[in-house]
mmCIF file of C-alpha atoms in Angstrom:
data_model
loop_
_atom_site.group_PDB
_atom_site.id
_atom_site.type_symbol
_atom_site.label_atom_id
_atom_site.label_comp_id
_atom_site.label_asym_id
_atom_site.label_seq_id
_atom_site.Cartn_x
_atom_site.Cartn_y
_atom_site.Cartn_z
ATOM 1 C CA MET I 663 -9.430 -45.436 -2.067
ATOM 2 C CA GLY I 664 -7.331 -48.581 -1.990
ATOM 3 C CA GLU I 665 -3.665 -48.748 -2.778
ATOM 4 C CA SER I 666 -4.146 -50.220 -6.235
ATOM 5 C CA GLU I 667 -6.713 -47.554 -7.154
ATOM 6 C CA ALA I 668 -4.318 -44.810 -6.138
ATOM 7 C CA GLY I 669 -1.608 -46.248 -8.319
ATOM 8 C CA GLY I 670 0.826 -46.492 -5.405
ATOM 9 C CA SER I 671 2.755 -49.535 -4.350
ATOM 10 C CA GLY I 672 4.047 -48.641 -0.880
ATOM 11 C CA ALA I 673 5.630 -46.097 1.418
ATOM 12 C CA ASP I 674 8.479 -45.424 -1.036
ATOM 13 C CA GLU I 675 5.976 -43.888 -3.540
ATOM 14 C CA ARG I 676 4.211 -41.569 -1.135
ATOM 15 C CA LEU I 677 3.616 -38.030 -2.385
ATOM 16 C CA ASP I 678 6.511 -35.641 -1.928
ATOM 17 C CA LEU I 679 5.001 -32.663 -0.081
ATOM 18 C CA GLU I 680 8.184 -30.624 0.060
ATOM 19 C CA GLY I 681 7.595 -27.199 -1.425
ATOM 20 C CA TRP I 682 3.814 -27.435 -1.281
ATOM 21 C CA THR I 683 1.996 -24.414 0.110
ATOM 22 C CA CYS I 684 -1.532 -23.948 1.355
ATOM 23 C CA PRO I 685 -3.572 -22.165 -1.346
ATOM 24 C CA LEU I 686 -5.233 -20.032 1.310
ATOM 25 C CA PRO I 687 -3.221 -17.648 3.478
ATOM 26 C CA LEU I 688 -3.397 -18.345 7.204
ATOM 27 C CA ARG I 689 -4.672 -15.653 9.561
ATOM 28 C CA ASP I 690 -2.466 -16.808 12.446
ATOM 29 C CA HIS I 691 1.103 -16.589 11.216
ATOM 30 C CA ASP I 692 4.305 -14.796 12.096
ATOM 31 C CA ARG I 693 5.659 -14.278 8.592
ATOM 32 C CA ILE I 694 4.540 -12.366 5.517
ATOM 33 C CA VAL I 695 2.479 -14.326 2.973
ATOM 34 C CA LEU I 696 1.505 -13.310 -0.568
ATOM 35 C CA GLY I 697 -1.972 -12.430 0.660
ATOM 36 C CA HIS I 698 -0.566 -9.484 2.626
ATOM 37 C CA GLY I 699 -0.017 -7.754 -0.727
ATOM 38 C CA GLY I 700 -3.331 -8.676 -2.309
ATOM 39 C CA GLY I 701 -5.317 -5.620 -1.288
ATOM 40 C CA GLY I 702 -7.830 -7.670 0.693
ATOM 41 C CA VAL I 703 -8.516 -8.332 4.337
ATOM 42 C CA LEU I 704 -4.939 -9.388 5.084
ATOM 43 C CA SER I 705 -3.555 -6.175 3.585
ATOM 44 C CA GLY I 706 -5.937 -4.161 5.721
ATOM 45 C CA GLU I 707 -4.975 -6.069 8.859
ATOM 46 C CA LEU I 708 -1.278 -5.484 8.158
ATOM 47 C CA ILE I 709 -1.892 -1.744 7.934
ATOM 48 C CA GLU I 710 -4.227 -1.565 10.923
ATOM 49 C CA HIS I 711 -2.377 -3.862 13.300
ATOM 50 C CA LEU I 712 1.279 -3.373 12.332
ATOM 51 C CA PHE I 713 2.049 -0.245 10.315
ATOM 52 C CA LEU I 714 -0.248 2.277 11.983
ATOM 53 C CA PRO I 715 0.638 1.277 15.585
ATOM 54 C CA ALA I 716 4.326 1.186 14.676
ATOM 55 C CA PHE I 717 4.219 4.578 12.982
ATOM 56 C CA GLY I 718 2.378 6.069 15.966
ATOM 57 C CA GLU I 719 1.650 9.785 15.956
ATOM 58 C CA ALA I 720 3.524 10.191 12.681
ATOM 59 C CA ALA I 721 0.637 8.419 10.904
ATOM 60 C CA ALA I 722 -2.191 10.200 12.719
ATOM 61 C CA ALA I 723 -3.264 11.903 9.492
ATOM 62 C CA ALA I 724 -3.164 8.738 7.349
ATOM 63 C CA THR I 725 -6.395 7.986 5.453
ATOM 64 C CA PRO I 726 -7.727 4.800 3.757
ATOM 65 C CA THR I 727 -7.771 6.448 0.346
ATOM 66 C CA ASP I 728 -5.776 6.193 -2.876
ATOM 67 C CA SER I 729 -3.911 9.409 -2.118
ATOM 68 C CA ALA I 730 -3.551 11.759 0.834
ATOM 69 C CA VAL I 731 -4.811 15.324 0.452
ATOM 70 C CA LEU I 732 -2.706 17.797 2.432
ATOM 71 C CA GLU I 733 -3.688 21.362 3.282
ATOM 72 C CA LEU I 734 -0.858 23.685 2.257
ATOM 73 C CA GLY I 735 -1.938 26.578 4.474
ATOM 74 C CA ALA I 736 -1.975 30.311 3.938
ATOM 75 C CA VAL I 737 1.679 30.468 2.899
ATOM 76 C CA ALA I 738 0.836 28.463 -0.245
ATOM 77 C CA GLY I 739 -2.412 30.312 -0.898
ATOM 78 C CA GLY I 740 -4.614 27.784 0.905
ATOM 79 C CA GLY I 741 -4.285 25.134 -1.800
ATOM 80 C CA ARG I 742 -4.394 21.379 -1.334
ATOM 81 C CA LEU I 743 -1.738 18.894 -2.406
ATOM 82 C CA ALA I 744 -2.518 15.264 -3.247
ATOM 83 C CA PHE I 745 0.304 12.778 -2.645
ATOM 84 C CA THR I 746 0.540 9.047 -3.330
ATOM 85 C CA THR I 747 3.025 6.197 -3.824
ATOM 86 C CA ASP I 748 2.807 2.628 -5.124
ATOM 87 C CA SER I 749 5.066 -0.293 -6.054
ATOM 88 C CA TYR I 750 4.632 -2.645 -9.014
ATOM 89 C CA VAL I 751 5.820 -6.265 -9.083
ATOM 90 C CA VAL I 752 3.759 -7.609 -11.970
ATOM 91 C CA GLN I 753 4.769 -10.825 -13.728
ATOM 92 C CA PRO I 754 5.204 -11.100 -16.655
ATOM 93 C CA LEU I 755 6.720 -7.657 -17.234
ATOM 94 C CA PHE I 756 4.989 -7.404 -20.629
ATOM 95 C CA PHE I 757 1.370 -8.476 -21.134
ATOM 96 C CA PRO I 758 -1.387 -7.868 -23.693
ATOM 97 C CA GLY I 759 -2.181 -4.172 -23.701
ATOM 98 C CA GLY I 760 0.673 -2.953 -21.521
ATOM 99 C CA ASP I 761 3.720 -3.569 -19.356
ATOM 100 C CA ILE I 762 5.028 -2.810 -15.890
ATOM 101 C CA GLY I 763 6.137 0.653 -17.040
ATOM 102 C CA ASP I 764 2.856 2.143 -18.212
ATOM 103 C CA LEU I 765 1.118 0.272 -15.383
ATOM 104 C CA ALA I 766 3.279 2.134 -12.835
ATOM 105 C CA VAL I 767 2.645 5.557 -14.385
ATOM 106 C CA ASN I 768 -1.077 5.041 -14.949
ATOM 107 C CA GLY I 769 -1.573 3.556 -11.499
ATOM 108 C CA THR I 770 -0.072 6.548 -9.730
ATOM 109 C CA VAL I 771 -1.845 9.041 -11.986
ATOM 110 C CA ASN I 772 -5.123 7.281 -11.200
ATOM 111 C CA ASP I 773 -4.514 7.282 -7.458
ATOM 112 C CA LEU I 774 -4.131 11.059 -7.624
ATOM 113 C CA ALA I 775 -7.168 11.462 -9.864
ATOM 114 C CA MET I 776 -9.392 9.542 -7.419
ATOM 115 C CA SER I 777 -9.059 12.446 -4.977
ATOM 116 C CA GLY I 778 -10.014 14.887 -7.720
ATOM 117 C CA ALA I 779 -6.436 16.109 -8.063
ATOM 118 C CA VAL I 780 -4.829 17.265 -11.287
ATOM 119 C CA PRO I 781 -1.647 15.121 -11.462
ATOM 120 C CA ILE I 782 1.522 17.155 -11.935
ATOM 121 C CA ALA I 783 4.696 15.127 -11.455
ATOM 122 C CA LEU I 784 5.921 11.616 -10.631
ATOM 123 C CA SER I 785 9.099 10.112 -9.234
ATOM 124 C CA THR I 786 10.356 6.738 -10.468
ATOM 125 C CA ALA I 787 12.435 4.207 -8.534
ATOM 126 C CA PHE I 788 13.778 0.955 -9.991
ATOM 127 C CA VAL I 789 15.026 -2.199 -8.296
ATOM 128 C CA LEU I 790 16.870 -4.148 -10.992
ATOM 129 C CA GLU I 791 18.082 -7.726 -10.786
ATOM 130 C CA GLU I 792 21.637 -8.379 -11.926
ATOM 131 C CA GLY I 793 21.485 -9.880 -15.431
ATOM 132 C CA LEU I 794 18.379 -8.001 -16.602
ATOM 133 C CA GLU I 795 18.680 -7.231 -20.321
ATOM 134 C CA LEU I 796 19.172 -3.534 -21.040
ATOM 135 C CA ASP I 797 16.748 -3.898 -23.928
ATOM 136 C CA VAL I 798 14.016 -4.902 -21.477
ATOM 137 C CA LEU I 799 14.759 -1.939 -19.220
ATOM 138 C CA GLY I 800 14.805 0.367 -22.233
ATOM 139 C CA ARG I 801 11.410 -0.840 -23.409
ATOM 140 C CA VAL I 802 9.926 -0.315 -19.950
ATOM 141 C CA ALA I 803 11.443 3.166 -19.628
ATOM 142 C CA THR I 804 10.162 4.150 -23.072
ATOM 143 C CA SER I 805 6.708 2.928 -22.124
ATOM 144 C CA MET I 806 6.800 5.011 -18.943
ATOM 145 C CA GLY I 807 7.747 8.138 -20.876
ATOM 146 C CA ARG I 808 4.962 7.555 -23.363
ATOM 147 C CA ALA I 809 2.380 6.969 -20.599
ATOM 148 C CA ALA I 810 3.465 10.088 -18.707
ATOM 149 C CA THR I 811 3.132 12.213 -21.835
ATOM 150 C CA ALA I 812 -0.335 10.806 -22.501
ATOM 151 C CA ALA I 813 -1.404 11.601 -18.934
ATOM 152 C CA GLY I 814 0.116 15.098 -18.990
ATOM 153 C CA VAL I 815 2.556 14.548 -16.112
ATOM 154 C CA GLN I 816 6.303 15.003 -15.753
ATOM 155 C CA LEU I 817 8.789 12.398 -14.523
ATOM 156 C CA VAL I 818 10.988 14.614 -12.396
ATOM 157 C CA THR I 819 13.202 12.487 -10.138
ATOM 158 C CA GLY I 820 14.024 8.906 -9.308
ATOM 159 C CA ASP I 821 16.414 6.264 -8.047
ATOM 160 C CA THR I 822 17.997 3.005 -9.215
ATOM 161 C CA LYS I 823 19.231 0.052 -7.176
ATOM 162 C CA VAL I 824 20.594 -3.314 -8.355
ATOM 163 C CA VAL I 825 20.252 -6.568 -6.401
ATOM 164 C CA GLU I 826 22.254 -9.758 -6.928
ATOM 165 C CA ARG I 827 21.147 -12.310 -9.489
ATOM 166 C CA GLY I 828 18.445 -14.528 -8.000
ATOM 167 C CA HIS I 829 17.324 -11.876 -5.492
ATOM 168 C CA GLY I 830 14.629 -10.258 -7.606
ATOM 169 C CA ASP I 831 12.101 -10.834 -10.336
ATOM 170 C CA GLY I 832 13.984 -8.917 -13.002
ATOM 171 C CA LEU I 833 12.490 -5.520 -12.384
ATOM 172 C CA TYR I 834 10.407 -3.763 -9.750
ATOM 173 C CA VAL I 835 9.121 -0.199 -10.159
ATOM 174 C CA THR I 836 7.948 2.278 -7.529
ATOM 175 C CA THR I 837 6.285 5.532 -8.508
ATOM 176 C CA ALA I 838 5.176 8.403 -6.292
ATOM 177 C CA GLY I 839 3.153 11.355 -7.503
ATOM 178 C CA VAL I 840 1.875 14.781 -6.539
ATOM 179 C CA GLY I 841 -1.057 16.762 -7.819
ATOM 180 C CA LEU I 842 -3.152 19.780 -6.941
ATOM 181 C CA VAL I 843 -6.801 19.541 -5.869
ATOM 182 C CA PRO I 844 -8.830 22.398 -7.423
ATOM 183 C CA ALA I 845 -10.848 24.666 -5.146
ATOM 184 C CA GLY I 846 -14.334 23.275 -4.453
ATOM 185 C CA VAL I 847 -13.441 19.662 -5.273
ATOM 186 C CA ASP I 848 -14.050 17.306 -2.342
ATOM 187 C CA LEU I 849 -14.013 13.585 -3.184
ATOM 188 C CA ARG I 850 -13.728 11.152 -0.292
ATOM 189 C CA PRO I 851 -15.553 8.107 1.100
ATOM 190 C CA GLU I 852 -17.079 10.083 3.973
ATOM 191 C CA ARG I 853 -19.196 12.049 1.465
ATOM 192 C CA ILE I 854 -21.032 8.938 0.215
ATOM 193 C CA ARG I 855 -24.732 9.181 1.102
ATOM 194 C CA PRO I 856 -27.788 6.869 0.991
ATOM 195 C CA GLY I 857 -29.439 7.334 -2.398
ATOM 196 C CA ASP I 858 -26.169 7.814 -4.285
ATOM 197 C CA ALA I 859 -25.929 5.934 -7.562
ATOM 198 C CA VAL I 860 -22.998 3.524 -7.970
ATOM 199 C CA ILE I 861 -21.495 3.951 -11.448
ATOM 200 C CA VAL I 862 -18.824 1.737 -13.054
ATOM 201 C CA SER I 863 -16.870 3.347 -15.905
ATOM 202 C CA GLY I 864 -16.596 0.259 -18.115
ATOM 203 C CA PRO I 865 -16.059 -3.517 -18.429
ATOM 204 C CA ILE I 866 -14.329 -5.121 -15.446
ATOM 205 C CA GLY I 867 -11.747 -7.879 -15.097
ATOM 206 C CA ARG I 868 -9.758 -7.319 -18.297
ATOM 207 C CA HIS I 869 -6.397 -6.535 -16.676
ATOM 208 C CA GLY I 870 -6.323 -9.550 -14.402
ATOM 209 C CA VAL I 871 -7.362 -11.960 -17.138
ATOM 210 C CA ALA I 872 -4.990 -10.409 -19.707
ATOM 211 C CA VAL I 873 -2.019 -10.938 -17.370
ATOM 212 C CA LEU I 874 -3.085 -14.488 -16.557
ATOM 213 C CA SER I 875 -3.524 -15.264 -20.247
ATOM 214 C CA VAL I 876 0.224 -15.004 -20.837
ATOM 215 C CA ARG I 877 1.401 -16.709 -17.696
ATOM 216 C CA GLU I 878 2.990 -20.097 -18.124
ATOM 217 C CA GLY I 879 0.376 -22.811 -18.195
ATOM 218 C CA LEU I 880 -2.600 -20.469 -18.149
ATOM 219 C CA GLU I 881 -3.407 -19.822 -21.801
ATOM 220 C CA PHE I 882 -7.095 -19.115 -22.333
ATOM 221 C CA GLY I 883 -6.999 -18.441 -26.060
ATOM 222 C CA THR I 884 -8.477 -15.008 -25.410
ATOM 223 C CA GLN I 885 -7.640 -11.777 -27.191
ATOM 224 C CA LEU I 886 -8.428 -9.644 -24.149
ATOM 225 C CA VAL I 887 -5.983 -6.841 -23.396
ATOM 226 C CA SER I 888 -5.398 -4.984 -20.154
ATOM 227 C CA ASP I 889 -7.463 -1.859 -19.525
ATOM 228 C CA THR I 890 -4.416 0.011 -18.147
ATOM 229 C CA ALA I 891 -4.997 3.709 -18.876
ATOM 230 C CA PRO I 892 -4.869 7.128 -17.195
ATOM 231 C CA LEU I 893 -8.201 8.154 -15.671
ATOM 232 C CA ASN I 894 -7.443 11.813 -14.949
ATOM 233 C CA GLY I 895 -9.079 12.940 -18.195
ATOM 234 C CA VAL I 896 -12.445 11.302 -17.579
ATOM 235 C CA VAL I 897 -12.362 12.376 -13.918
ATOM 236 C CA ALA I 898 -11.876 16.006 -14.948
ATOM 237 C CA GLU I 899 -14.977 15.752 -17.140
ATOM 238 C CA MET I 900 -16.974 14.134 -14.318
ATOM 239 C CA VAL I 901 -15.974 16.876 -11.874
ATOM 240 C CA ARG I 902 -16.872 19.560 -14.389
ATOM 241 C CA ALA I 903 -20.283 18.007 -15.111
ATOM 242 C CA ALA I 904 -21.416 17.074 -11.609
ATOM 243 C CA GLY I 905 -19.621 19.479 -9.275
ATOM 244 C CA PRO I 906 -20.627 18.802 -5.642
ATOM 245 C CA HIS I 907 -22.955 15.953 -6.692
ATOM 246 C CA LEU I 908 -19.880 13.780 -7.344
ATOM 247 C CA HIS I 909 -19.110 12.398 -3.881
ATOM 248 C CA ALA I 910 -16.352 9.769 -4.174
ATOM 249 C CA LEU I 911 -14.233 7.818 -6.655
ATOM 250 C CA ARG I 912 -12.119 4.668 -6.465
ATOM 251 C CA ASP I 913 -10.105 2.880 -9.142
ATOM 252 C CA LEU I 914 -10.755 -0.857 -9.147
ATOM 253 C CA THR I 915 -7.251 -2.294 -8.789
ATOM 254 C CA ARG I 916 -6.280 -5.134 -6.427
ATOM 255 C CA GLY I 917 -9.351 -6.961 -5.209
ATOM 256 C CA GLY I 918 -11.440 -5.479 -8.006
ATOM 257 C CA LEU I 919 -14.928 -4.078 -7.601
ATOM 258 C CA ALA I 920 -15.629 -6.204 -4.528
ATOM 259 C CA ALA I 921 -12.686 -4.916 -2.497
ATOM 260 C CA SER I 922 -13.391 -1.285 -3.379
ATOM 261 C CA LEU I 923 -17.095 -1.410 -2.538
ATOM 262 C CA THR I 924 -16.715 -3.308 0.726
ATOM 263 C CA GLU I 925 -13.968 -0.954 1.898
ATOM 264 C CA LEU I 926 -15.939 2.148 0.926
ATOM 265 C CA ALA I 927 -19.149 0.862 2.515
ATOM 266 C CA ALA I 928 -17.314 0.294 5.797
ATOM 267 C CA THR I 929 -15.568 3.670 5.730
ATOM 268 C CA ALA I 930 -18.739 5.599 4.850
ATOM 269 C CA GLY I 931 -20.972 3.579 7.195
ATOM 270 C CA VAL I 932 -23.526 2.792 4.494
ATOM 271 C CA GLY I 933 -24.926 -0.262 2.750
ATOM 272 C CA ILE I 934 -24.580 -0.849 -0.982
ATOM 273 C CA SER I 935 -27.027 -2.770 -3.170
ATOM 274 C CA LEU I 936 -25.817 -4.046 -6.568
ATOM 275 C CA THR I 937 -27.723 -5.387 -9.544
ATOM 276 C CA GLU I 938 -25.448 -8.196 -10.706
ATOM 277 C CA SER I 939 -26.824 -8.267 -14.252
ATOM 278 C CA ALA I 940 -25.921 -4.587 -14.693
ATOM 279 C CA ILE I 941 -22.217 -5.111 -13.941
ATOM 280 C CA PRO I 942 -20.362 -5.106 -17.283
ATOM 281 C CA VAL I 943 -18.361 -8.351 -17.488
ATOM 282 C CA PRO I 944 -16.941 -9.260 -20.945
ATOM 283 C CA GLU I 945 -17.791 -12.809 -21.979
ATOM 284 C CA GLU I 946 -14.074 -13.690 -22.239
ATOM 285 C CA VAL I 947 -13.534 -12.569 -18.648
ATOM 286 C CA ARG I 948 -16.543 -14.523 -17.484
ATOM 287 C CA ALA I 949 -15.312 -17.671 -19.252
ATOM 288 C CA ALA I 950 -11.749 -17.371 -17.890
ATOM 289 C CA CYS I 951 -13.005 -16.728 -14.363
ATOM 290 C CA GLY I 952 -15.299 -19.723 -14.646
ATOM 291 C CA PHE I 953 -12.319 -21.875 -15.629
ATOM 292 C CA LEU I 954 -10.274 -20.640 -12.655
ATOM 293 C CA GLY I 955 -13.105 -20.575 -10.166
ATOM 294 C CA LEU I 956 -12.887 -16.816 -9.674
ATOM 295 C CA ASP I 957 -15.587 -14.186 -9.322
ATOM 296 C CA PRO I 958 -15.076 -11.384 -11.919
ATOM 297 C CA ILE I 959 -15.883 -8.706 -9.357
ATOM 298 C CA HIS I 960 -12.735 -9.754 -7.438
ATOM 299 C CA VAL I 961 -10.426 -9.445 -10.469
ATOM 300 C CA ALA I 962 -8.136 -6.407 -10.740
ATOM 301 C CA ASN I 963 -8.530 -3.575 -13.242
ATOM 302 C CA GLU I 964 -6.068 -0.792 -14.085
ATOM 303 C CA GLY I 965 -8.220 1.679 -16.032
ATOM 304 C CA THR I 966 -11.684 1.359 -14.526
ATOM 305 C CA LEU I 967 -13.292 3.315 -11.681
ATOM 306 C CA VAL I 968 -16.396 3.327 -9.547
ATOM 307 C CA ALA I 969 -18.167 6.611 -8.785
ATOM 308 C CA PHE I 970 -20.718 7.600 -6.138
ATOM 309 C CA VAL I 971 -23.045 10.309 -7.412
ATOM 310 C CA ALA I 972 -26.069 12.041 -5.896
ATOM 311 C CA PRO I 973 -29.314 11.320 -7.828
ATOM 312 C CA GLU I 974 -29.521 14.860 -9.224
ATOM 313 C CA GLY I 975 -26.048 14.532 -10.805
ATOM 314 C CA VAL I 976 -26.292 11.054 -12.355
ATOM 315 C CA ASP I 977 -27.474 12.070 -15.838
ATOM 316 C CA ASP I 978 -24.819 14.768 -16.142
ATOM 317 C CA VAL I 979 -22.044 12.423 -15.029
ATOM 318 C CA LEU I 980 -23.098 9.651 -17.400
ATOM 319 C CA ALA I 981 -23.295 12.111 -20.299
ATOM 320 C CA ALA I 982 -19.836 13.485 -19.505
ATOM 321 C CA MET I 983 -18.367 9.988 -19.263
ATOM 322 C CA ALA I 984 -20.040 8.856 -22.476
ATOM 323 C CA ALA I 985 -18.183 11.603 -24.344
ATOM 324 C CA THR I 986 -14.810 10.031 -23.444
ATOM 325 C CA ASP I 987 -13.150 6.855 -24.727
ATOM 326 C CA ILE I 988 -12.691 5.422 -21.249
ATOM 327 C CA GLY I 989 -16.174 6.197 -19.959
ATOM 328 C CA ARG I 990 -18.282 5.522 -23.028
ATOM 329 C CA HIS I 991 -19.605 2.268 -21.520
ATOM 330 C CA ALA I 992 -20.281 3.716 -18.064
ATOM 331 C CA VAL I 993 -23.356 2.303 -16.367
ATOM 332 C CA VAL I 994 -25.226 2.460 -13.061
ATOM 333 C CA VAL I 995 -24.749 -0.864 -11.239
ATOM 334 C CA GLY I 996 -26.280 -0.146 -7.849
ATOM 335 C CA GLN I 997 -27.341 2.258 -5.140
ATOM 336 C CA VAL I 998 -26.228 3.282 -1.682
ATOM 337 C CA ARG I 999 -28.614 2.340 1.150
ATOM 338 C CA ASP I 1000 -28.977 3.366 4.746
ATOM 339 C CA GLU I 1001 -29.660 -0.241 5.832
ATOM 340 C CA ARG I 1002 -26.959 -2.708 6.868
ATOM 341 C CA PRO I 1003 -24.018 -0.291 7.156
ATOM 342 C CA GLY I 1004 -20.783 -1.775 5.861
ATOM 343 C CA VAL I 1005 -22.516 -4.537 3.900
ATOM 344 C CA VAL I 1006 -22.539 -4.920 0.108
ATOM 345 C CA LEU I 1007 -25.390 -7.005 -1.312
ATOM 346 C CA ALA I 1008 -25.849 -8.147 -4.908
ATOM 347 C CA ARG I 1009 -29.142 -9.206 -6.468
ATOM 348 C CA THR I 1010 -28.385 -12.120 -8.776
ATOM 349 C CA THR I 1011 -29.908 -12.848 -12.168
ATOM 350 C CA LEU I 1012 -32.058 -15.511 -10.480
ATOM 351 C CA GLY I 1013 -33.561 -12.985 -8.095
ATOM 352 C CA ALA I 1014 -31.614 -14.124 -5.042
ATOM 353 C CA THR I 1015 -29.422 -11.902 -2.894
ATOM 354 C CA ARG I 1016 -25.821 -12.624 -1.932
ATOM 355 C CA ILE I 1017 -23.310 -10.855 0.280
ATOM 356 C CA ILE I 1018 -20.188 -9.523 -1.434
ATOM 357 C CA ASP I 1019 -17.158 -10.198 0.751
ATOM 358 C CA ARG I 1020 -13.838 -8.445 0.671
ATOM 359 C CA PRO I 1021 -11.224 -10.971 -0.573
ATOM 360 C CA LEU I 1022 -8.986 -12.372 2.152
ATOM 361 C CA GLY I 1023 -5.728 -12.059 0.248
ATOM 362 C CA GLU I 1024 -4.088 -12.757 -3.069
ATOM 363 C CA GLN I 1025 -6.339 -14.348 -5.695
ATOM 364 C CA LEU I 1026 -4.288 -13.629 -8.807
ATOM 365 C CA PRO I 1027 -0.491 -13.751 -8.664
ATOM 366 C CA ARG I 1028 1.496 -10.590 -9.345
ATOM 367 C CA ILE I 1029 -0.857 -8.695 -11.589
ATOM 368 C CA CYS I 1030 -0.215 -5.115 -10.460
#
């Protein structure tokens, strides 16, 4: 393109590149990038190549699951304790269908529920930026109390720190939770078997698109609201209905359905085959993702799960889910295979087959 076509007139009007960043995180770098917190490949590499080696023997029992399940031993009657922690840096703090407060409570409750645990109590820690309106903090705290009551958990301890103005994003929340795993319940990726049905509890992509819809400059004109919700109720019904036929669960947060399935396929050493037309994607989500160039299966959810169920338990699980508000749209979207371990394939509506990759890093900014 010539100079006149570009609208420039000389070196003095060259583009100012200061402040520009590469839209894709770089694999070879010596500093943290946003992608390290995106729940994708970069997050996994940070854990595998930095945290675990640094922690050494102290992290020998760490597992790639939403929550750790700890044996309490004979002194505690042989029970099992589920334990998890998570931090929330979502922007904006308030979005259609929720806010950072109920997101933090529901997220931790769901991490416990994915191990089959009955959530009991949560801790709450706040990092507040100097200048934050007390009204904002009060609204978030009220939302957290309401979400905890709805999920049947107690908020029992916490901490508050304040950083100088300009050193935070208004408000960050960290929640940790404990729960008890009932006798006979064993949900973990290693139990996934060839032949298992892959069940999604409801429409995907609503949380990510709802948050983006209120971000500056990204109005889609959609009425979609976040799916943030506690999943412990529907999980309890699934466990009751399927018993040992329910093999594993995962909530579809950062990285969405794609990240969860690729991680689980690798951990379990199995292949997964999806029927793309069976995956429930609301039309508004599909349209927004098309505008942004995103794949809906990579978009985060905060009240949707994927379940792996043995063939003989599928009907019972679907019936139990259908009786709940959260699981009434549950559907089988695929099957576990013994071919191509670690690979997730999707059959498209045109009859072709494509490989589902785990996202490299951050696709959507600060959504959970």
